[in-house]
Coordinates of C-alpha atoms and ligand atoms in Angstrom, one line a residue:
M1 CA 17.8 -13.7 -12.3
N2 CA 15.9 -10.7 -13.6
I3 CA 12.4 -10.3 -12.2
L4 CA 9.7 -8.2 -13.8
V5 CA 7.4 -6.7 -11.2
I6 CA 4.0 -5.6 -12.5
N7 CA 1.4 -3.5 -10.7
C8 CA -1.6 -3.3 -13.0
G9 CA -4.4 -0.8 -12.5
S10 CA -7.6 -0.4 -14.6
S11 CA -5.9 2.1 -16.9
S12 CA -2.3 2.1 -15.8
L13 CA 0.6 -0.3 -15.3
K14 CA 3.7 0.3 -13.2
Y15 CA 6.7 -2.0 -13.7
Q16 CA 10.2 -2.5 -12.4
L17 CA 12.8 -4.9 -13.7
I18 CA 14.9 -6.0 -10.7
N19 CA 18.1 -8.1 -10.8
S20 CA 17.5 -10.5 -7.9
D21 CA 21.2 -11.2 -7.3
T22 CA 22.1 -7.6 -6.7
E23 CA 18.6 -6.3 -6.0
A24 CA 19.4 -3.4 -8.4
V25 CA 16.5 -1.8 -10.3
L26 CA 17.5 -2.1 -14.0
A27 CA 14.6 -0.1 -15.2
K28 CA 11.2 1.1 -14.1
G29 CA 8.3 2.8 -15.7
L30 CA 4.6 3.6 -16.1
C31 CA 2.0 3.1 -18.8
E32 CA -0.8 5.6 -18.4
R33 CA -4.2 6.0 -20.1
I34 CA -4.4 2.4 -21.3
G35 CA -7.6 2.1 -23.3
I36 CA -8.0 5.9 -23.4
D37 CA -6.8 8.5 -25.9
G38 CA -3.3 9.8 -25.2
S39 CA -1.7 6.6 -23.9
L40 CA 1.9 7.3 -22.6
L41 CA 4.7 5.0 -21.6
T42 CA 7.4 6.6 -19.4
H43 CA 10.4 4.3 -19.2
T44 CA 13.4 5.0 -16.9
P45 CA 16.4 2.8 -17.5
A46 CA 19.0 2.9 -14.7
G47 CA 21.8 5.3 -15.4
K48 CA 20.2 6.6 -18.7
D49 CA 17.7 9.3 -19.5
K50 CA 14.0 8.9 -19.1
V51 CA 12.2 8.1 -22.3
K52 CA 8.5 9.1 -23.0
I53 CA 6.7 7.1 -25.7
E54 CA 3.3 8.3 -26.8
T55 CA 1.6 5.6 -28.7
P56 CA -1.9 4.0 -28.7
M57 CA -2.4 1.3 -26.0
P58 CA -5.9 -0.1 -26.7
N59 CA -5.4 -2.8 -24.0
H60 CA -3.0 -4.1 -21.4
T61 CA -1.5 -6.7 -23.7
T62 CA -0.3 -3.9 -26.0
A63 CA 1.0 -2.0 -23.0
I64 CA 3.0 -5.0 -21.8
Q65 CA 4.3 -5.6 -25.3
L66 CA 5.5 -2.0 -25.3
V67 CA 7.2 -2.4 -21.9
I68 CA 9.0 -5.5 -23.2
N69 CA 10.0 -3.5 -26.4
A70 CA 11.3 -0.7 -24.2
L71 CA 13.2 -3.1 -21.9
T72 CA 14.9 -4.8 -24.9
D73 CA 15.4 -1.7 -27.1
A74 CA 18.9 -1.3 -28.5
G75 CA 19.1 2.3 -27.2
H76 CA 17.2 2.7 -24.0
G77 CA 16.8 -1.1 -23.2
V78 CA 18.5 -2.9 -20.4
I79 CA 18.3 -6.5 -21.6
K80 CA 18.9 -8.2 -25.0
S81 CA 15.8 -10.3 -25.1
L82 CA 12.7 -11.7 -23.3
D83 CA 14.8 -14.7 -22.4
E84 CA 16.6 -12.6 -19.7
I85 CA 13.3 -12.3 -17.7
G86 CA 13.3 -15.2 -15.3
A87 CA 10.0 -14.6 -13.6
V88 CA 7.2 -12.1 -13.2
G89 CA 5.8 -10.9 -9.9
H90 CA 2.3 -9.5 -9.9
R91 CA 0.8 -7.3 -7.2
V92 CA -2.7 -8.5 -6.6
V93 CA -4.9 -6.4 -4.3
H94 CA -7.3 -8.9 -2.8
G95 CA -6.7 -12.5 -1.9
G96 CA -9.7 -12.8 0.4
E97 CA -9.3 -15.6 2.9
K98 CA -7.9 -17.9 0.2
F99 CA -4.3 -16.5 0.2
A100 CA -2.2 -16.1 3.3
S101 CA 1.0 -15.9 1.3
S102 CA 2.3 -15.4 -2.3
V103 CA 1.7 -18.2 -4.8
V104 CA 2.9 -19.4 -8.2
I105 CA 0.1 -18.6 -10.6
N106 CA -1.7 -21.5 -12.3
D107 CA -5.3 -21.9 -13.6
E108 CA -6.6 -22.7 -10.1
V109 CA -5.0 -19.6 -8.7
M110 CA -6.4 -17.5 -11.5
K111 CA -9.9 -18.8 -10.6
A112 CA -9.4 -18.2 -6.9
I113 CA -8.3 -14.6 -7.6
E114 CA -11.4 -14.1 -9.8
E115 CA -13.6 -15.3 -7.0
C116 CA -12.2 -12.4 -4.9
N117 CA -13.3 -9.8 -7.6
D118 CA -16.4 -9.0 -5.6
L119 CA -14.3 -7.8 -2.7
A120 CA -12.1 -5.5 -4.9
P121 CA -14.1 -4.7 -8.0
L122 CA -11.9 -1.9 -9.2
H123 CA -8.6 -3.7 -8.6
N124 CA -8.7 -7.5 -8.9
P125 CA -10.1 -7.6 -12.5
A126 CA -7.3 -5.2 -13.6
N127 CA -4.7 -7.4 -11.8
L128 CA -6.1 -10.4 -13.7
I129 CA -6.0 -8.6 -17.0
G130 CA -2.3 -7.8 -16.3
I131 CA -1.6 -11.5 -15.5
N132 CA -3.4 -12.7 -18.6
S133 CA -1.6 -10.2 -20.8
C134 CA 1.8 -11.3 -19.5
K135 CA 0.9 -15.0 -20.0
E136 CA 0.0 -14.2 -23.6
I137 CA 3.4 -12.6 -24.3
M138 CA 5.6 -14.7 -22.0
P139 CA 3.8 -18.1 -21.8
N140 CA 6.8 -20.0 -20.5
V141 CA 7.9 -17.5 -17.8
P142 CA 6.8 -18.4 -14.2
M143 CA 4.5 -15.9 -12.6
V144 CA 3.8 -15.2 -8.9
A145 CA 0.9 -13.4 -7.3
V146 CA 1.8 -11.2 -4.3
F147 CA -1.3 -10.1 -2.4
D148 CA -1.9 -6.9 -0.5
T149 CA -4.1 -8.7 2.0
A150 CA -1.9 -11.8 2.6
F151 CA 0.3 -10.5 5.5
H152 CA -2.9 -9.6 7.5
Q153 CA -4.4 -13.1 7.2
T154 CA -2.8 -13.9 10.6
M155 CA -5.2 -11.5 12.3
P156 CA -7.3 -13.3 15.0
E157 CA -11.0 -13.6 14.7
K158 CA -11.6 -10.9 17.4
A159 CA -9.7 -8.4 15.2
Y160 CA -11.3 -9.3 11.8
L161 CA -14.9 -9.8 12.7
Y162 CA -17.3 -6.8 12.5
G163 CA -20.1 -6.3 14.9
L164 CA -22.6 -7.3 12.2
P165 CA -25.0 -10.2 11.7
Y166 CA -22.7 -13.3 11.4
E167 CA -24.5 -14.4 8.3
Y168 CA -22.9 -11.5 6.3
Y169 CA -19.5 -13.0 7.1
E170 CA -20.8 -16.5 6.2
K171 CA -22.6 -15.5 3.0
Y172 CA -20.5 -12.7 1.6
K173 CA -17.2 -12.9 3.6
V174 CA -17.7 -9.5 5.1
R175 CA -14.8 -9.1 7.5
R176 CA -11.7 -7.0 7.9
Y177 CA -8.9 -7.9 5.6
G178 CA -6.4 -5.0 5.6
F179 CA -4.3 -3.8 2.7
H180 CA -0.7 -2.5 2.1
G181 CA 0.3 -5.9 3.5
T182 CA 3.5 -6.1 1.4
S183 CA 4.6 -2.8 2.8
H184 CA 3.7 -3.6 6.4
D185 CA 5.6 -6.9 6.1
Y186 CA 8.7 -5.3 4.5
V187 CA 8.8 -2.3 6.8
S188 CA 8.4 -4.3 10.1
A189 CA 11.2 -6.7 9.0
R190 CA 13.4 -3.8 8.0
A191 CA 12.7 -1.9 11.3
A192 CA 13.8 -5.0 13.3
E193 CA 16.9 -5.3 11.1
I194 CA 17.9 -1.6 11.6
L195 CA 17.5 -2.1 15.4
G196 CA 19.7 -5.3 15.2
K197 CA 16.9 -7.4 16.6
K198 CA 14.7 -10.3 15.4
R199 CA 11.2 -9.4 14.3
E200 CA 10.0 -12.6 16.0
D201 CA 11.2 -11.1 19.3
M202 CA 9.5 -7.7 18.9
K203 CA 6.2 -5.8 19.0
I204 CA 6.2 -3.3 16.1
I205 CA 3.6 -0.8 14.9
V206 CA 4.0 0.2 11.2
C207 CA 2.4 3.5 10.1
H208 CA 2.1 3.4 6.3
L209 CA 1.1 7.0 5.7
G210 CA 0.7 7.8 2.0
N211 CA -2.2 8.9 -0.1
G212 CA -3.8 5.8 1.1
A213 CA -2.9 5.2 4.8
S214 CA -3.0 2.3 7.2
I215 CA -1.5 1.1 10.4
S216 CA -0.6 -2.4 11.5
A217 CA 0.3 -4.1 14.8
V218 CA 3.0 -6.8 14.1
D219 CA 3.4 -9.0 17.2
H220 CA 6.4 -11.3 17.1
G221 CA 6.4 -11.2 13.3
K222 CA 2.7 -11.7 12.8
C223 CA 0.1 -9.1 12.0
V224 CA -2.5 -9.1 14.7
D225 CA -4.5 -6.0 13.6
T226 CA -4.6 -3.4 10.9
S227 CA -6.7 -0.3 10.3
M228 CA -8.1 -1.0 6.8
G229 CA -11.0 -3.4 6.6
L230 CA -13.2 -5.1 4.0
T231 CA -12.0 -2.3 1.7
P232 CA -9.2 0.3 1.9
L233 CA -11.7 2.9 3.1
E234 CA -11.6 2.1 6.9
G235 CA -9.2 3.5 9.4
L236 CA -7.1 6.6 9.1
I237 CA -8.1 9.9 7.5
M238 CA -6.4 9.7 4.1
G239 CA -5.8 11.9 1.0
T240 CA -9.3 11.5 -0.4
R241 CA -10.8 8.7 1.8
S242 CA -12.7 9.4 5.0
G243 CA -11.4 6.5 7.1
D244 CA -13.6 5.6 10.1
I245 CA -16.9 7.4 10.4
D246 CA -20.3 6.7 12.1
P247 CA -21.9 4.4 9.5
A248 CA -25.2 6.2 10.1
I249 CA -23.8 9.2 8.3
C250 CA -24.2 7.5 5.0
D251 CA -28.0 7.2 5.2
F252 CA -28.2 10.7 6.7
I253 CA -26.3 12.4 3.9
C254 CA -27.9 10.3 1.2
Q255 CA -31.3 11.6 2.4
K256 CA -30.2 15.2 2.8
E257 CA -28.3 15.4 -0.6
G258 CA -30.4 12.9 -2.6
L259 CA -27.4 10.6 -3.2
T260 CA -27.5 6.9 -4.1
P261 CA -25.4 4.5 -2.0
A262 CA -23.0 4.2 -4.9
E263 CA -22.7 8.0 -5.0
M264 CA -22.1 8.2 -1.3
N265 CA -19.4 5.5 -1.6
N266 CA -17.8 7.7 -4.2
V267 CA -17.9 10.7 -1.8
L268 CA -16.3 8.6 0.9
N269 CA -13.5 7.3 -1.4
K270 CA -12.8 10.2 -3.6
K271 CA -14.1 13.4 -2.1
S272 CA -13.3 13.0 1.6
G273 CA -10.1 12.8 3.7
V274 CA -7.9 15.8 3.9
Y275 CA -9.1 16.8 0.4
G276 CA -12.7 17.0 1.4
M277 CA -11.9 18.6 4.8
T278 CA -9.8 21.4 3.3
G279 CA -11.3 21.8 -0.2
I280 CA -7.6 22.4 -1.2
S281 CA -5.9 19.2 -2.2
S282 CA -5.2 15.6 -1.3
D283 CA -1.5 16.3 -1.3
F284 CA -0.2 16.9 2.2
R285 CA 2.4 19.3 0.8
D286 CA -0.3 21.6 -0.4
I287 CA -2.1 21.4 2.9
E288 CA 1.0 22.2 4.9
A289 CA 1.6 25.2 2.7
A290 CA -2.0 26.4 3.2
E291 CA -1.6 25.8 7.0
A292 CA 1.6 28.0 6.9
E293 CA -0.5 30.8 5.4
G294 CA -3.0 30.6 8.2
N295 CA -5.7 28.5 6.6
H296 CA -7.8 27.1 9.5
R297 CA -9.3 24.1 7.6
A298 CA -5.8 23.0 6.6
K299 CA -4.7 23.1 10.2
A300 CA -7.8 21.3 11.4
A301 CA -7.4 18.5 8.8
L302 CA -3.7 18.0 9.6
D303 CA -4.5 18.0 13.4
A304 CA -7.3 15.4 12.8
F305 CA -5.0 13.3 10.7
H306 CA -2.2 13.2 13.3
Y307 CA -4.7 12.7 16.1
R308 CA -6.2 9.7 14.4
V309 CA -2.8 8.1 13.8
A310 CA -1.9 8.6 17.5
K311 CA -5.2 7.1 18.6
Y312 CA -4.6 4.0 16.4
I313 CA -1.1 3.7 17.8
G314 CA -2.5 3.8 21.3
S315 CA -5.1 1.1 20.5
Y316 CA -2.4 -1.2 19.0
V317 CA -0.2 -0.8 22.0
A318 CA -3.2 -2.0 24.0
A319 CA -3.8 -4.9 21.5
M320 CA -0.2 -6.1 21.9
N321 CA 0.1 -5.2 25.5
G322 CA 3.2 -3.0 24.7
V323 CA 5.3 -1.9 21.8
D324 CA 9.1 -1.9 21.0
A325 CA 9.2 0.1 17.8
I326 CA 7.0 2.4 15.8
A327 CA 8.0 2.8 12.1
F328 CA 6.8 5.5 9.7
T329 CA 6.7 4.8 6.0
A330 CA 5.2 5.8 2.6
G331 CA 5.0 9.3 1.0
V332 CA 4.0 11.2 4.1
G333 CA 5.6 8.9 6.7
E334 CA 8.9 8.9 4.9
N335 CA 9.1 12.6 3.9
N336 CA 7.1 14.6 6.4
K337 CA 9.2 15.3 9.4
V338 CA 6.6 17.8 10.8
G339 CA 3.9 15.1 10.7
R340 CA 6.1 12.5 12.4
A341 CA 7.0 15.1 15.1
E342 CA 3.3 16.0 15.6
I343 CA 2.3 12.4 16.0
S344 CA 5.1 11.7 18.4
K345 CA 3.9 14.5 20.7
Y346 CA 1.1 12.1 21.7
L347 CA 3.5 9.2 22.5
G348 CA 5.4 10.5 25.5
Y349 CA 3.5 8.1 27.8
L350 CA 5.3 5.2 26.0
G351 CA 8.7 6.5 27.0
T352 CA 9.6 7.8 23.6
E353 CA 10.6 11.2 22.2
I354 CA 11.6 12.4 18.8
D355 CA 15.1 13.6 18.2
D356 CA 14.8 16.7 16.1
E357 CA 18.2 16.3 14.5
K358 CA 17.7 12.6 13.6
N359 CA 14.1 13.4 12.5
N360 CA 15.5 15.9 10.0
V361 CA 15.5 13.2 7.3
R362 CA 13.7 12.3 4.1
G363 CA 13.3 8.9 2.6
E364 CA 16.2 7.3 4.5
D365 CA 16.3 4.4 6.9
R366 CA 16.9 5.8 10.3
V367 CA 16.0 5.7 14.0
I368 CA 14.4 9.1 14.8
S369 CA 13.8 8.8 18.5
K370 CA 16.3 10.0 21.1
D371 CA 19.0 7.6 22.3
G372 CA 17.9 5.4 25.2
C373 CA 14.2 5.7 24.6
K374 CA 12.1 2.7 25.7
V375 CA 10.3 2.6 22.4
A376 CA 12.2 3.3 19.2
M377 CA 10.7 5.4 16.5
L378 CA 12.0 5.0 12.9
C379 CA 11.7 6.3 9.4
V380 CA 11.8 3.3 7.0
P381 CA 11.2 3.8 3.3
T382 CA 9.0 1.1 2.0
N383 CA 9.9 -0.8 -1.2
E384 CA 6.9 -2.9 -2.3
E385 CA 8.5 -3.8 -5.6
L386 CA 11.6 -5.2 -4.0
A387 CA 9.4 -7.2 -1.6
I388 CA 7.4 -8.6 -4.5
A389 CA 10.7 -9.5 -6.4
R390 CA 12.0 -11.2 -3.3
Q391 CA 8.8 -13.2 -2.8
T392 CA 8.7 -14.1 -6.5
L393 CA 12.3 -15.3 -6.4
E394 CA 11.6 -17.4 -3.3
L395 CA 8.8 -19.3 -5.1
V396 CA 10.4 -19.8 -8.4
K397 CA 14.1 -20.6 -7.6
Ligands
AMP1 P1 2.3 7.6 -1.5 O1 0.8 7.3 -1.6 O2 3.0 6.7 -0.5 O3 3.0 7.7 -2.8 O4 2.3 9.1 -0.9 C1 1.9 10.2 -1.6 C2 1.7 11.3 -0.7 O5 2.9 11.6 0.0 C3 1.5 12.6 -1.4 O6 0.1 12.8 -1.7 C4 2.0 13.7 -0.5 O7 0.9 14.2 0.2 C5 2.9 13.0 0.4 N1 4.3 13.5 0.4 C6 5.3 13.2 -0.5 N2 6.4 14.0 -0.2 C7 6.0 14.8 0.9 C8 6.7 15.8 1.6 N3 8.0 16.1 1.3 N4 6.1 16.4 2.6 C9 4.8 16.0 2.9 N5 4.1 15.1 2.2 C10 4.7 14.5 1.2

């Protein structure tokens, strides 16, 4: 069966068509600037040249129709007709407390996703638009929602409650949810597989270090803690997000700079992290280059980033009373050998040490700690689209 995986943002849409029998990606692509001038579809069919199609996309339904046209095109298409799409898997950012696993989408599910809009006002409405547009074009194709938050729903109360008045949890569901769940699930399962063990027998820490970054503690196959919270702002220092700060800083800066709470929120999400710390870039490659040229703020930001990751690892070792494997994934985790080596310098007390030769790897599944270490460290490329396709297949077959 061919499964179309859709990741819909407010003005963008990423897709992959995956053959679920072979797990091969038949085509992938991106619609940019939906609803804005200069809309662009970049379509990459497997084994063929990339095609760029510049055409107006006033809304997501037009964008999805263009994706279907590209997939079925006589030249750069990979299927003959819509009939060759057996199911659609949608990434949905927030499932609140309603969804602890993926679900087949029906009217009730749509309503429940909408009820979570409050918790992810930038993402969930866009995800719903994507689902509605697909339903319009493919009314008879089954669709599945795969939630970023679902894998973390196994967190115990002690991990998800904030030290806030309980009524905020009761009235507004203010608690920790966690994100990147599809990645944490996939990577922890893959790490166990690489080590030839069962995830159910292991304690694993997954470090998803990308532009957005989060860590999770996966104890015997279940997430027991993760670093992101009510929103994806909590936890690690990220590309442009602050991660953990003293909450009193918000009021302090609002008063000093005359900012509204919404403006402060924007600073924390878009102008902070390594970007705000360095004033250079949110891309770790640019910051590494600046560090190599002797830029102090670049070095300080990278040091703080690595230190925060190491502190979280330590706290999750405590949460699980041990750890068997630590897996690095996402843009920085998969590609940045220097970052992995720097973080591992803090982990000697666990009985693990990086193997420089094995760590000299990019985007490849591999154990990167020395042979015989008590705790294995691994590089595990994440594949959220494949994980979404697998979960979709599971529910529709
Ligand atoms: P992601 O959000 O997972 O796509 O990760 C994107 C981030 O990965 C970029 O912002 C880069 O900072 C980082 N990245 C990608 N390749 C490298 C690399 N070779 N070295 C360091 N960082 C990288």
